[in-house]
């Protein structure tokens, strides 16, 4: 029968329970439960509804049981966000969403306590106000009583694993998104914590990706009528799981984990913490086997998703396929935005913000959905081009192809523009990269797959991969100058 594992993949807007079957040579996955992940705004604070998410996880476990059972469970989520437990192990309050405004502007304040140069030398992390370090610093400044009540801080996937097992751990890849980790030692940095006034005893021990962190609790088993199985700390950061699935045949490769965010990077054995990497604001995050994901966090399909939500609010119910078609029909290279500009982080009227950005920078102001989306698509692709050059320069390596994985591979226009803008071949797939990586790490932990190279070969052989050859590169070369001026 082979092994059957249950993977939960939670994104910023939805989550899935995926049941995977491994027969020794191929992995088959089946979605058995899907649920929305809806942030809740209460009295000016944007929260994650973690109890609803846990309810949905239990529904997924129950459905997987009735679908034939499973041998282990793994959970991956987005990075940086967390919840606090009190001394009795009770959740103090709902975790706050990284798009909440409580920490806006606190990055600059925090790095007066510890210079950016020193912070990067230790953590190697890209500077963003959403980082866990900045969120915690804002709490220390504004709600010190909350830190006094808190006994343990757990990142979102670790919190959900705790709810399943009663065990408190922090998996390496999710910890590495915090800007609190010593990138070389792969452990919490006392220097950063002390500088920001964050108590070190707040954090759980760090475990390697692929560690069995507990068993499904007796309470859960009794409630759902299931047998106890291992809960495995897979690569709990969704991008780390996605990178496990990159169908690369060589050691040196570029990937884009494409979804709400675009994570553009390469895989290294050790962090790069030099001045050039810091100047380029490239992050060093953890991956399977203690590897380093040397990458840029780029605002990705969020810009399109949030634009669509605004048009729906206005009564215009466009499908994503329709929007992609409108963008294809619009004239190219009329205007550009900086996708990572702070004004594009919050929820709200994204089309209006795109228009305001173009007006403020003296460019053509897009008038209709097609022109707005064309601006967004081309701006993301130009950011890929810029990131490609930065990473190549920082590592001193030339890369012959870019591997795009994740849900964004279904957006053929963005994949095509990535090839054209960067001037290199692009392969797109697998679509379900994060789930497949989650599953692969569980199978490695159970000694069903020997190592990550074998896992990548198995995934590559069983998934659809689409290729894009660059075209019209001279037009993109000329437009790049206009994009740089717009930033």
mmCIF file of C-alpha atoms in Angstrom, residues 356-365:
data_model
loop_
_atom_site.group_PDB
_atom_site.id
_atom_site.type_symbol
_atom_site.label_atom_id
_atom_site.label_comp_id
_atom_site.label_asym_id
_atom_site.label_seq_id
_atom_site.Cartn_x
_atom_site.Cartn_y
_atom_site.Cartn_z
ATOM 1 C CA UNK A 356 -1.768 57.400 -7.384
ATOM 2 C CA UNK A 357 1.780 56.000 -7.553
ATOM 3 C CA UNK A 358 1.946 56.570 -11.312
ATOM 4 C CA UNK A 359 0.567 60.100 -10.979
ATOM 5 C CA UNK A 360 3.002 60.957 -8.171
ATOM 6 C CA UNK A 361 5.988 59.718 -10.219
ATOM 7 C CA UNK A 362 4.975 61.687 -13.322
ATOM 8 C CA UNK A 363 4.038 58.698 -15.469
ATOM 9 C CA UNK A 364 1.064 57.759 -17.604
ATOM 10 C CA UNK A 365 -1.835 56.985 -15.246
#
